[in-house]
mmCIF file of C-alpha atoms in Angstrom:
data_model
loop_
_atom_site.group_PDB
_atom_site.id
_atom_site.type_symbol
_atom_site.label_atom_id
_atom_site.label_comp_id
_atom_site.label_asym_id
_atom_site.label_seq_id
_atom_site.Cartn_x
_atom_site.Cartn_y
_atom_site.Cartn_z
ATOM 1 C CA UNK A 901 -147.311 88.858 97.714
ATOM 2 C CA UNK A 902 -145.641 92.491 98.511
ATOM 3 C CA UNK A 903 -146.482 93.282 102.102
ATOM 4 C CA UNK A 904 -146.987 97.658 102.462
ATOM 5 C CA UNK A 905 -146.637 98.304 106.268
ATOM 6 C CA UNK A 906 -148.744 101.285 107.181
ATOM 7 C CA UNK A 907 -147.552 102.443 110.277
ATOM 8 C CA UNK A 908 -150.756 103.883 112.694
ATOM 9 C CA UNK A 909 -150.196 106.287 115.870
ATOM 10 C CA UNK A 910 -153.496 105.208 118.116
ATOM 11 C CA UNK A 911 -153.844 107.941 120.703
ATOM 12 C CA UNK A 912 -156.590 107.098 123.472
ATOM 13 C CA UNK A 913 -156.555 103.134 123.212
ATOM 14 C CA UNK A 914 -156.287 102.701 127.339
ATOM 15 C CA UNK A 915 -160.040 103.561 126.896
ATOM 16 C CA UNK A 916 -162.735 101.300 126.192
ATOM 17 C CA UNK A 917 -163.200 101.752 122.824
ATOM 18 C CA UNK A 918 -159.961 102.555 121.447
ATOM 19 C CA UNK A 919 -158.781 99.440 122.966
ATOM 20 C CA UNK A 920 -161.889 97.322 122.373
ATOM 21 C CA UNK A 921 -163.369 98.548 119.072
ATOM 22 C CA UNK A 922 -160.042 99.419 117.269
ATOM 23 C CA UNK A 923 -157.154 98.076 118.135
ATOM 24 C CA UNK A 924 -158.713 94.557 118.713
ATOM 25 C CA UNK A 925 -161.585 93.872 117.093
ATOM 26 C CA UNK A 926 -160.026 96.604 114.244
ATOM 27 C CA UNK A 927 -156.157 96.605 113.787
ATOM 28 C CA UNK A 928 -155.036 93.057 115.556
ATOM 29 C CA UNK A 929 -158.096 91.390 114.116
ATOM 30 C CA UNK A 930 -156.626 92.475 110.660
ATOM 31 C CA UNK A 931 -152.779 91.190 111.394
ATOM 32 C CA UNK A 932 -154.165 88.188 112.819
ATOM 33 C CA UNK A 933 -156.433 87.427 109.505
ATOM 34 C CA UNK A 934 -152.941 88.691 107.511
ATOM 35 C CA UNK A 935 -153.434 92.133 106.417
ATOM 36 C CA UNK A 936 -155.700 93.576 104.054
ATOM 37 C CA UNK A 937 -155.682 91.596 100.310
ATOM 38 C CA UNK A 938 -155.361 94.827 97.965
ATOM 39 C CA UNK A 939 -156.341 92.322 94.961
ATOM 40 C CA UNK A 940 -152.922 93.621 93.212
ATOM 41 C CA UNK A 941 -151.000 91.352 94.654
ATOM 42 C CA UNK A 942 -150.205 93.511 98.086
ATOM 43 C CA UNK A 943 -150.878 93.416 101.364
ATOM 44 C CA UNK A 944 -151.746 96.161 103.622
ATOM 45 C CA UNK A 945 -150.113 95.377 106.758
ATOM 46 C CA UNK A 946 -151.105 97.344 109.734
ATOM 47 C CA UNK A 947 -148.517 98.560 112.270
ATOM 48 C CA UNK A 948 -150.099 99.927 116.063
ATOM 49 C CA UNK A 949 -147.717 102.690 117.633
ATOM 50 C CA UNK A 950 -149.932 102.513 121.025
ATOM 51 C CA UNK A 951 -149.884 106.622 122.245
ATOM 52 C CA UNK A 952 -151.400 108.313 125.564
ATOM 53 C CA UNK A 953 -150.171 109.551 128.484
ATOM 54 C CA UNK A 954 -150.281 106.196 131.157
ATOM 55 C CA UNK A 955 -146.680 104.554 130.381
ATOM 56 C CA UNK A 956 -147.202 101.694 132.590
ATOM 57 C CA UNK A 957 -150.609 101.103 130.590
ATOM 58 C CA UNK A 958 -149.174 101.265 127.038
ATOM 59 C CA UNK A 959 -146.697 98.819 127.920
ATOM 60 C CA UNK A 960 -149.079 96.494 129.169
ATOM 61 C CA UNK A 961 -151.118 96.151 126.332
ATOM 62 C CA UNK A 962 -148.220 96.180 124.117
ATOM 63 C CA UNK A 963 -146.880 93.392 125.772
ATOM 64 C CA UNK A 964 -150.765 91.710 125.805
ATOM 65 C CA UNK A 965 -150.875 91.564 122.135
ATOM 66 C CA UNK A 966 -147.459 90.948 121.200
ATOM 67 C CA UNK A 967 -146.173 94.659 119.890
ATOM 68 C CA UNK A 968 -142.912 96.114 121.537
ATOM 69 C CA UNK A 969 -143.367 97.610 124.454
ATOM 70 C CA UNK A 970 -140.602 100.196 123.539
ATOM 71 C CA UNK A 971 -140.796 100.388 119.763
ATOM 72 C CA UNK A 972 -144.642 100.773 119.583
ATOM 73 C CA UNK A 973 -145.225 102.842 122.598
ATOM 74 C CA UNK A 974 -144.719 106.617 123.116
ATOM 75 C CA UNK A 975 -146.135 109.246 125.758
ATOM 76 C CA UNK A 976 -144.783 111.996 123.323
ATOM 77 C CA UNK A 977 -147.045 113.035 120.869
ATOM 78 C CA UNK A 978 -145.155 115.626 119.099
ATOM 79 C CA UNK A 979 -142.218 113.249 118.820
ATOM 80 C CA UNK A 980 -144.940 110.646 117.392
ATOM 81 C CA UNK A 981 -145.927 113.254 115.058
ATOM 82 C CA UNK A 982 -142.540 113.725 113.876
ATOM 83 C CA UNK A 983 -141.848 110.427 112.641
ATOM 84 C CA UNK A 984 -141.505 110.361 108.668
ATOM 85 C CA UNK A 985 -142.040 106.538 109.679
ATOM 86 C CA UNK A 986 -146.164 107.236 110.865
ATOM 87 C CA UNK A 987 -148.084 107.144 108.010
ATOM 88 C CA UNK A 988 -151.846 107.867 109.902
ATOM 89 C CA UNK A 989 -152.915 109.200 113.218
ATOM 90 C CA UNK A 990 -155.958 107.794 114.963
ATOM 91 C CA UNK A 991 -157.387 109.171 117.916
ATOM 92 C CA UNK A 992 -159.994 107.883 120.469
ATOM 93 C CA UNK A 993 -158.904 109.789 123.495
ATOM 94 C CA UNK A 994 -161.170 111.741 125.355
ATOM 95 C CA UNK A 995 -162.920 115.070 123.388
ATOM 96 C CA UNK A 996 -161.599 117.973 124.655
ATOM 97 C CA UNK A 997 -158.082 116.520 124.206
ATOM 98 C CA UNK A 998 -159.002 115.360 120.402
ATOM 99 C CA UNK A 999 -159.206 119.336 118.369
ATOM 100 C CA UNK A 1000 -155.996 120.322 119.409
ATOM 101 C CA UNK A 1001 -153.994 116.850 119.127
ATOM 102 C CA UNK A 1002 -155.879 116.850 115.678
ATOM 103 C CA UNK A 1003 -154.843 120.095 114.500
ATOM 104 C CA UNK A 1004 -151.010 119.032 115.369
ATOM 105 C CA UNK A 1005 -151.451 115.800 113.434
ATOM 106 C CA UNK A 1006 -152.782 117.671 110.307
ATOM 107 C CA UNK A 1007 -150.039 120.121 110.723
ATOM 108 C CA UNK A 1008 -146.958 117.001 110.312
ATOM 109 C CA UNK A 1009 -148.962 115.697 107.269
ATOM 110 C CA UNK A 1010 -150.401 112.593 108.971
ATOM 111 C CA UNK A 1011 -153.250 111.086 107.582
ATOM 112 C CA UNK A 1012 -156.433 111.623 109.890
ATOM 113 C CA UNK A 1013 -158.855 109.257 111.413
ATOM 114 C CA UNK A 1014 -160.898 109.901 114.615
ATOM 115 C CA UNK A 1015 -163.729 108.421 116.713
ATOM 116 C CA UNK A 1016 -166.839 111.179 117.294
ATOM 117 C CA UNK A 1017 -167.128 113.430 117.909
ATOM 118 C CA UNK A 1018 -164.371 115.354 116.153
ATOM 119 C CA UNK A 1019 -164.929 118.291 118.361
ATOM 120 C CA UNK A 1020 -166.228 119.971 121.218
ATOM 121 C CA UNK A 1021 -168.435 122.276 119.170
ATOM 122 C CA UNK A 1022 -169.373 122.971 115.392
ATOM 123 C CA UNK A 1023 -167.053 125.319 114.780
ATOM 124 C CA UNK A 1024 -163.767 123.421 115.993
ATOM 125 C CA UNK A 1025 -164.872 120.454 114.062
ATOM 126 C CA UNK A 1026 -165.474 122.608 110.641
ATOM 127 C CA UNK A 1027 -162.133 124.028 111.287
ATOM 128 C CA UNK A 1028 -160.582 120.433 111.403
ATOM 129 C CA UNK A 1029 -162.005 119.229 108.054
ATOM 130 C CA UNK A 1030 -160.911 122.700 106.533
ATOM 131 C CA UNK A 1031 -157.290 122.160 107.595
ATOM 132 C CA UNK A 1032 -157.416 118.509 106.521
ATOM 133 C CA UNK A 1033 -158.383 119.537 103.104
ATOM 134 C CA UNK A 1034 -156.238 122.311 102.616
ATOM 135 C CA UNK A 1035 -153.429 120.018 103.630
ATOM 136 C CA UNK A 1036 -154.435 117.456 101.126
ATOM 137 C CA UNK A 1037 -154.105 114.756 103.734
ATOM 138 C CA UNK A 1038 -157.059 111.781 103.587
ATOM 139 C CA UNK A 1039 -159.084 112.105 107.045
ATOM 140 C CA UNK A 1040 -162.648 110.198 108.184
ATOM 141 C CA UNK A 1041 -164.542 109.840 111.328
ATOM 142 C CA UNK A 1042 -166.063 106.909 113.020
ATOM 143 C CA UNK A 1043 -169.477 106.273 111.587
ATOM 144 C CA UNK A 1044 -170.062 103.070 113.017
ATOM 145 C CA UNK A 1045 -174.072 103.777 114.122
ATOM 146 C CA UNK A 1046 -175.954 105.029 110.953
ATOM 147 C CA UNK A 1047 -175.173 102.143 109.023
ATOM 148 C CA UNK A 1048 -176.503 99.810 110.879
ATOM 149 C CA UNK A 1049 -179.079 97.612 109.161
ATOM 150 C CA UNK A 1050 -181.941 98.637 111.870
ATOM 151 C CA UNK A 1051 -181.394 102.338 111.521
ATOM 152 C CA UNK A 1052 -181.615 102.000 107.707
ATOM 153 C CA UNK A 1053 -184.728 100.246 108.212
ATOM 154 C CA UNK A 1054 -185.731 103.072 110.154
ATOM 155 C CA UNK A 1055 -185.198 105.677 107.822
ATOM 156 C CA UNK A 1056 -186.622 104.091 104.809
ATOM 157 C CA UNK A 1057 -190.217 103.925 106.709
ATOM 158 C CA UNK A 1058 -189.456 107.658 108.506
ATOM 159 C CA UNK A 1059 -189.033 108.805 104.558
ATOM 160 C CA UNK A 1060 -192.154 106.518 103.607
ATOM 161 C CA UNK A 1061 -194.162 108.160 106.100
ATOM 162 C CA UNK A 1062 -194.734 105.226 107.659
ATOM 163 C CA UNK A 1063 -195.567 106.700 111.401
ATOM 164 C CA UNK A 1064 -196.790 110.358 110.364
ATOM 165 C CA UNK A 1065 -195.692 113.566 111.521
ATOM 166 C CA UNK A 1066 -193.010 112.570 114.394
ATOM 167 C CA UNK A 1067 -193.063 114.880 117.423
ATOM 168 C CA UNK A 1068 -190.128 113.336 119.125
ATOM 169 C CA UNK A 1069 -187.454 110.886 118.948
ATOM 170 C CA UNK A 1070 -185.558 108.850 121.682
ATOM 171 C CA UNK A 1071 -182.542 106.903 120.741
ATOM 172 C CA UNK A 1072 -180.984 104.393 123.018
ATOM 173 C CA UNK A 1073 -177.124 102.419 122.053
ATOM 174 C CA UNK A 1074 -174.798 101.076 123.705
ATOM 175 C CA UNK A 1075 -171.461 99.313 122.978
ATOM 176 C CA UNK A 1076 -172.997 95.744 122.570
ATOM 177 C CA UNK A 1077 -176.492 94.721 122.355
ATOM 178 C CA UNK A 1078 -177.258 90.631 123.345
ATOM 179 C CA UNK A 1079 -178.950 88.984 121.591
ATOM 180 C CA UNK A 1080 -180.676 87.071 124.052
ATOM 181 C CA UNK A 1081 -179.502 83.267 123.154
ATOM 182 C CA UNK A 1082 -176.537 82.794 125.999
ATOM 183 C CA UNK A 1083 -177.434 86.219 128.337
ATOM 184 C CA UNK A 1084 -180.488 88.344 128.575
ATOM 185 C CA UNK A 1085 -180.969 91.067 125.805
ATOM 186 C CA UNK A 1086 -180.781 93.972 127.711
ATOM 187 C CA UNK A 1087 -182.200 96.420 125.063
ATOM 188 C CA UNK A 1088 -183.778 97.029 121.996
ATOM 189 C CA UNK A 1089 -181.707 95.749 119.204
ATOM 190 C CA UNK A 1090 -181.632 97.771 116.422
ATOM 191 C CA UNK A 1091 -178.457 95.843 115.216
ATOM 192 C CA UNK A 1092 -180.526 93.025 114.618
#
C-alpha cells in the first residue's frame, strides 16, 4: 500500500467541538483505524497542524495525542496559510472569526472545510462559496444534523402530510443525546 499524507490546518480545535467532534472522534479516529482505504491500493493518511491563538493549549493537546508540539502547532495563520506543505484548511473557531480567516484560506489555494455556520450573515457566506468556486478549490460545510435517521423520518411524514398544515416548529439538539441504558436520556432522541 502507497500511503498519500494530506496535511490539514484545524483552526478552533481548543473548543468543544473542534476538539471533540473532529480531531478525535474525526481525524485521530482515522490514523488510529490506519487511514482511509482508497480501494486503489492507497491510503489517505491524515496529518493535524493544530492552529488558534492559545500556545500553551495547542501544545497540550498536541502532546495528548501524540503530534509534535512544534511541528503541528502554529499561532500564525498566515504563515499556516503559506505552507505549499497544507493541503486543506478546516475551521471550527468561533463565527465572527471564521469569514475572514476563510476568505484568506481561499485566497493561498487551500482546500476549504468549515463547521456552521459559514458566516455571520447570508451575504458573507454567499460570498465565501463564490470565491471558493472561482478559485477552483474543493470546499464543504459541516452537515452533521439533517442526515440524521430521525430527521429523515421526519421529513418523509412532513412531505406525506402526515400532521397537516404545521403552524410552528421547535427543534431541540445537543452534542450527545443518551440513550438511557447506563445514564438518564436527557432529551428527545431523534438520533435514535
Amino acid at each position: 500500500m502507497t500511503r498519500k499524507t494530506v496535511r490539514i490546518a484545524m483552526n478552533g480545535v481548543t473548543g468543544r467541538m473542534g476538539y471533540r467532534q473532529h480531531l478525535v472522534r474525526s481525524l485521530l479516529a482515522i490514523r488510529e483505524q490506519g487511514g482511509i482505504d482508497l480501494g486503489d491500493g492507497t491510503v489517505l493518511w491524515p496529518e493535524p497542524l493544530l492552529l488558534g491563538r492559545r500556545e500553551h493549549a495547542l501544545k497540550e493537546l498536541a502532546e495528548r495525542h501524540g503530534l509534535d508540539p512544534v511541528a503541528d502547532v502554529s499561532t500564525d495563520l498566515d504563515a499556516v496559510l503559506a505552507d505549499d506543505g497544507v493541503d486543506i484548511y478546516f475551521d471550527a473557531q468561533v463565527t465572527s472569526a471564521r469569514e475572514q480567516a476563510i476568505k484568506k484560506a481561499i485566497a493561498a489555494g487551500k482546500h476549504i472545510y468549515t463547521e456552521k455556520p459559514t458566516a455571520t450573515g447570508l451575504d458573507g457566506a454567499l460570498e465565501l462559496a463564490r470565491l471558493a468556486r472561482s478559485a477552483g478549490i474543493k470546499h464543504g460545510v459541516v452537515q452533521d444534523k439533517i442526515f440524521l435517521p430521525g430527521l429523515l423520518k421526519l421529513k418523509r411524514l412532513i412531505d406525506g402530510g402526515f400532521f397537516g398544515r404545521i403552524l410552528s416548529v421547535r427543534g431541540e439538539f445537543g452534542y450527545w443525546v443518551f440513550e438511557g441504558d447506563w445514564q438518564e436520556a436527557q432529551r428527545p432522541s431523534w438520533n435514535y
